[in-house]
Short mmCIF file of C-alpha atoms in Angstrom, two decimals:
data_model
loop_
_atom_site.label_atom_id
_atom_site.label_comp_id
_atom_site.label_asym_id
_atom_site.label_seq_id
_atom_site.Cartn_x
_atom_site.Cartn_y
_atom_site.Cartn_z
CA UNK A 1 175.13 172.55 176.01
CA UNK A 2 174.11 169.63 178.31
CA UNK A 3 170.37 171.16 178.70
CA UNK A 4 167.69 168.84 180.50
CA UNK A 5 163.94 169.09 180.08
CA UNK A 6 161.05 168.06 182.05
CA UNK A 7 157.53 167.71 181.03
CA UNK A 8 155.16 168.94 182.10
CA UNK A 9 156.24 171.55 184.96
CA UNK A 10 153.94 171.34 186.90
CA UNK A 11 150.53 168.81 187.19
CA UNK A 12 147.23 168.77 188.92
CA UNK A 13 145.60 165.30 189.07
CA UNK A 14 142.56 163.71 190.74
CA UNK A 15 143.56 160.97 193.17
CA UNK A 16 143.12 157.58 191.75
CA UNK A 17 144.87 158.25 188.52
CA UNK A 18 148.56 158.16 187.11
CA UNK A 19 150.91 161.10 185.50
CA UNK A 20 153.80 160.60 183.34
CA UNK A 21 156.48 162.94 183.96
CA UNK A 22 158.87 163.23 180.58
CA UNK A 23 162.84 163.89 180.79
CA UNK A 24 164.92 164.63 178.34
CA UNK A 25 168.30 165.34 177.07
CA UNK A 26 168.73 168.11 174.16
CA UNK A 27 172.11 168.12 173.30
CA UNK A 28 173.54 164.72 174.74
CA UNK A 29 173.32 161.06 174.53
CA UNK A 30 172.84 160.04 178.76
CA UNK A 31 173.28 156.71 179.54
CA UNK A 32 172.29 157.23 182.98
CA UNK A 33 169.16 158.96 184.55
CA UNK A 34 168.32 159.78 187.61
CA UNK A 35 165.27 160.48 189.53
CA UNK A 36 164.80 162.20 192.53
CA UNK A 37 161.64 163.95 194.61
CA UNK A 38 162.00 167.05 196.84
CA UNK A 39 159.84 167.83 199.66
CA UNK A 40 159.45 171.30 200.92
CA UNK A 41 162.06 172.94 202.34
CA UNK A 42 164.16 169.56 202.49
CA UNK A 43 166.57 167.68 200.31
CA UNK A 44 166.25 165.74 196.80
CA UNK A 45 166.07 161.78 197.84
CA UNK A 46 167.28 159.94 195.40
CA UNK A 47 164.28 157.26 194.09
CA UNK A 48 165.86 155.02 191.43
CA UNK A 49 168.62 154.72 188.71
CA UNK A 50 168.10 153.68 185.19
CA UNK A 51 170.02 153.10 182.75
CA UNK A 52 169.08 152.82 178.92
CA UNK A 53 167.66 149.77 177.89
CA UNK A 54 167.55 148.04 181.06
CA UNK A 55 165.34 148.39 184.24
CA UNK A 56 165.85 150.95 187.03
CA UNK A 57 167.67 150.64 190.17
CA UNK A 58 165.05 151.70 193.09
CA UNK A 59 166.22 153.05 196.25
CA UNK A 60 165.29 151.25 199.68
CA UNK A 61 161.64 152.21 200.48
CA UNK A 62 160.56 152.98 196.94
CA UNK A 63 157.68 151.49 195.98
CA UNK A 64 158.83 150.07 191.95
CA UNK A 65 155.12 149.27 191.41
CA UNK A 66 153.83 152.75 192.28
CA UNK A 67 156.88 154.84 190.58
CA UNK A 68 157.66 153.12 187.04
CA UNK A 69 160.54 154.09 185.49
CA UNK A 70 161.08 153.23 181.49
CA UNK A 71 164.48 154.81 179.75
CA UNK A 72 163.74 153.91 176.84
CA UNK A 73 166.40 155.74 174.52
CA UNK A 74 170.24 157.50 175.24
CA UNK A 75 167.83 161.08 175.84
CA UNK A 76 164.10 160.25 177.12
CA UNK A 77 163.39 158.94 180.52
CA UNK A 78 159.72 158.50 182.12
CA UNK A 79 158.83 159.03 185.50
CA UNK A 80 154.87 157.40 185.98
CA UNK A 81 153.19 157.73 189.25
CA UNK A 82 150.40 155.29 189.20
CA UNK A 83 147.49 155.81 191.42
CA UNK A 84 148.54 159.02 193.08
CA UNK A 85 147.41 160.12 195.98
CA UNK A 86 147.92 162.89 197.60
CA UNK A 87 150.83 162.28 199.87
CA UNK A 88 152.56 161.53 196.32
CA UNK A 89 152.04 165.33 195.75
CA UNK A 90 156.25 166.75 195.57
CA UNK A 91 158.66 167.98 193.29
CA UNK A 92 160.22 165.25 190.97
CA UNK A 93 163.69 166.37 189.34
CA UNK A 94 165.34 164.64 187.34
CA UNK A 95 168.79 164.37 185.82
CA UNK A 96 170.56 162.66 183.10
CA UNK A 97 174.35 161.48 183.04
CA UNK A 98 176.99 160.36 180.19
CA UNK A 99 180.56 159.67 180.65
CA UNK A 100 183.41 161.20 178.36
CA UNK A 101 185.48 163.94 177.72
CA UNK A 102 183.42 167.02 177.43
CA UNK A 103 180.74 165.63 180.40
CA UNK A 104 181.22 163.70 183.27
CA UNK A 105 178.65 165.07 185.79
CA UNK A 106 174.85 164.99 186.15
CA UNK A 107 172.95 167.75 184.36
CA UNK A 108 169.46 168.32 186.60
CA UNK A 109 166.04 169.41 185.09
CA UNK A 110 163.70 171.96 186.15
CA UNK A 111 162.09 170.10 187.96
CA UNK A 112 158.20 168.89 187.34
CA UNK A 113 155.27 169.87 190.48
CA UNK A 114 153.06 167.35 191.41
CA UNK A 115 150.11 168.27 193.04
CA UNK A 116 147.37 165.48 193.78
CA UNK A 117 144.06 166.45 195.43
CA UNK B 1 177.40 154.86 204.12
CA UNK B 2 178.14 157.92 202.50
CA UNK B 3 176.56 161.01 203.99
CA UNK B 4 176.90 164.83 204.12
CA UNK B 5 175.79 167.44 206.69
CA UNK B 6 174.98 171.43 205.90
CA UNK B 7 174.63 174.06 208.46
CA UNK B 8 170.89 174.56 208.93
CA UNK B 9 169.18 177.80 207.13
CA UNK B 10 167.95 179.92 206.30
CA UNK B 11 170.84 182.48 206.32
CA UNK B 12 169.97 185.78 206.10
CA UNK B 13 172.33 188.37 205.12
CA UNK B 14 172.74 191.51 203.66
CA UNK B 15 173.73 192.87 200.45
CA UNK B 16 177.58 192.87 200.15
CA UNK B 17 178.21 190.65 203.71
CA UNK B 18 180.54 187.79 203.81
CA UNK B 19 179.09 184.16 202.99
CA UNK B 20 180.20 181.25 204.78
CA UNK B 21 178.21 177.72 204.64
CA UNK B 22 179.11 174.61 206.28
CA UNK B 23 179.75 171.02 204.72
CA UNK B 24 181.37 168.01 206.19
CA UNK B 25 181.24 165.08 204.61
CA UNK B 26 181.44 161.08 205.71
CA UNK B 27 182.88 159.10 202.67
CA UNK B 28 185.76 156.28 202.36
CA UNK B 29 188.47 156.92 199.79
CA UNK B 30 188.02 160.33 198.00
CA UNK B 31 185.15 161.05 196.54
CA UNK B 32 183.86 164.06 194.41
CA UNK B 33 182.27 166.98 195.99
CA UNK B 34 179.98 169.73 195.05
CA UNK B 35 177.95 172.40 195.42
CA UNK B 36 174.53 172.85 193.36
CA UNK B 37 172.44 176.16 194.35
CA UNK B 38 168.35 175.85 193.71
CA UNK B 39 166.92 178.87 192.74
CA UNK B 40 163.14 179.69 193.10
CA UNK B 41 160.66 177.09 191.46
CA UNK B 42 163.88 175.99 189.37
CA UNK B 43 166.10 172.71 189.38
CA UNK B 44 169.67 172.40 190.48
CA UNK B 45 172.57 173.82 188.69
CA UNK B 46 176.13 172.99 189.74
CA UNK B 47 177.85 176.01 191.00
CA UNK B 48 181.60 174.62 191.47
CA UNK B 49 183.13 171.42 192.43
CA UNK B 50 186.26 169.32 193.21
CA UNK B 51 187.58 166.19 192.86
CA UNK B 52 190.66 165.74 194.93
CA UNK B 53 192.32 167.16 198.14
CA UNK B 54 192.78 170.65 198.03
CA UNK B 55 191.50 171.31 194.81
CA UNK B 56 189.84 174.70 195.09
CA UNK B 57 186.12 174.92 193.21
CA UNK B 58 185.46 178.58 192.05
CA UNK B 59 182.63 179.94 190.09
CA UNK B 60 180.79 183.14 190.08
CA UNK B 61 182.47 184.67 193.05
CA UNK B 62 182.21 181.84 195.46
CA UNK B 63 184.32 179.40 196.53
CA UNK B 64 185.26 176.00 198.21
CA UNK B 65 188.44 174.15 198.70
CA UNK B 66 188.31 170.28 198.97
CA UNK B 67 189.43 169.68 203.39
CA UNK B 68 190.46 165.70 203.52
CA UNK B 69 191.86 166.24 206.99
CA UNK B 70 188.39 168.25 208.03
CA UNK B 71 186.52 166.10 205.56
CA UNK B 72 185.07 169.51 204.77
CA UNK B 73 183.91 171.57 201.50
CA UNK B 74 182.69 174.96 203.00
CA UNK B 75 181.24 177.26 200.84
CA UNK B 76 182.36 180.95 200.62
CA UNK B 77 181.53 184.08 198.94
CA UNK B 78 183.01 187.32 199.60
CA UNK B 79 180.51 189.88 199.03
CA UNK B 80 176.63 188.34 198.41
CA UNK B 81 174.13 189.76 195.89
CA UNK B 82 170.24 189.98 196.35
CA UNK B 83 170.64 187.59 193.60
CA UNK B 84 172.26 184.78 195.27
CA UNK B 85 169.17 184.12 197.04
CA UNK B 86 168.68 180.61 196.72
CA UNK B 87 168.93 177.34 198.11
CA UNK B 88 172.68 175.79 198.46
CA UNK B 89 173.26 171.92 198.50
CA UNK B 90 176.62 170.25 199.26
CA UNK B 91 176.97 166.88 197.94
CA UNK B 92 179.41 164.28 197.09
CA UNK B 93 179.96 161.32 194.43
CA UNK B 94 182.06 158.37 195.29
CA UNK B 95 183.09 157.71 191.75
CA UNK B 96 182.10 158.52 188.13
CA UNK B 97 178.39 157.19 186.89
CA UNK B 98 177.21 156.76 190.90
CA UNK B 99 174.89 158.66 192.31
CA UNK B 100 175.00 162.13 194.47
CA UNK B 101 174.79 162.35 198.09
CA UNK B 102 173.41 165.19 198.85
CA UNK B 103 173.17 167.28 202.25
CA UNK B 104 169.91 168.75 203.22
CA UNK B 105 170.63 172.38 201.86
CA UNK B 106 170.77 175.57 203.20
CA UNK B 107 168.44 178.99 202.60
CA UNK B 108 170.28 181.82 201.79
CA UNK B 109 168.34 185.10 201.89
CA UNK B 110 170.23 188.39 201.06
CA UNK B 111 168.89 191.88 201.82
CA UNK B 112 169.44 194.97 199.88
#
């Protein structure tokens, strides 16, 4: 149990236009998602919260305009880079969060490549 | 604000050596910590965790015990498999629902 897809896994885009990343929860209601981006060989940085039904949290420095977050149900989360450009190019994971007695930790995705030329 | 520091990688051992990796931790109160490995081109997966002082995390051969007085949650593994090559990240949670702090992560490479 407590599975969490991302789609796609990995993207190739032109600069200039926007991706929508997809996460999901299978097996469990998440009230919480989280969305992070990994550069190589470095850490995940945390880029915004959201919670169902009401709009993300975005960490200092995120741009909210560029990165738009919708949570729109208790198991799908978007991730839309508008506009990319190639310095957006990274590894976006994401990873989705309920709280009770069989769960209380965040299950992570596979993880969705971004590659803008 | 909360943070965590890892040894630096990449580790390279070999098949069957000892595993020992580094994490302190700078929180107030007692938060949760744990340890997610990455494995190639895949997302995180927890690997063990604790949530109180001297709790000890165990899963699939490693280890780590929760330090408060060393504010430290070292990771250890007694004998290492080509398979454990991955990427290890120490992190901690202040309280249910927030978010993870995670430390930069460390390479592990094992040898045959």
């Amino acid at each position: 149990g407590a599975v969490v897809s991302q789609h796609p896994s990995w993207v190739i885009c032109k600069s200039g236009t926007s991706v929508k990343i997809e996460c999901r929860s299978l097996d469990f209601q998440a009230t919480t998602m989280f969305w992070y981006r990994q550069f190589p060989k470095q850490s995940l940085m945390l880029m915004a919260t959201s919670n169902e039904g009401s709009k993300a949290t975005y960490e200092q420095g995120v741009e909210k305009d560029k990165f738009l977050i919708n949570h729109a149900s208790l198991t799908l989360s978007t991730l839309t880079v508008t506009s990319a450009h190639p310095e957006d190019s990274s590894f976006y994971i994401c990873s989705a969060y309920t709280q009770g007695d069989r769960y209380n930790e965040q299950f992570f995705g596979p993880g969705t490549r971004l590659t803008v030329l | 604000g909360n943070s965590v520091t890892q040894m630096e990688g990449p580790v390279t051992l070999s098949e069957e050596a000892f595993l020992t990796i580094n994490c302190t931790y700078t929180a107030t109160g007692y938060p949760s910590l744990f340890w997610y490995v990455q494995y190639p081109g895949e997302g995180l997966q927890l690997l063990l965790k604790a949530t109180k002082a001297d709790d000890k995390g165990s899963n699939k051969g490693f280890e780590a015990t929760y330090r408060k007085e060393t504010t430290s949650f070292h990771l250890e593994k007694g004998s290492v498999q080509v398979s454990d090559s991955a990427v290890y990240f120490c992190a901690l949670k202040k309280s249910s629902g927030d978010k993870l702090t995670f430390g930069t992560g460390t390479r592990l490479a094992v040898r045959p």
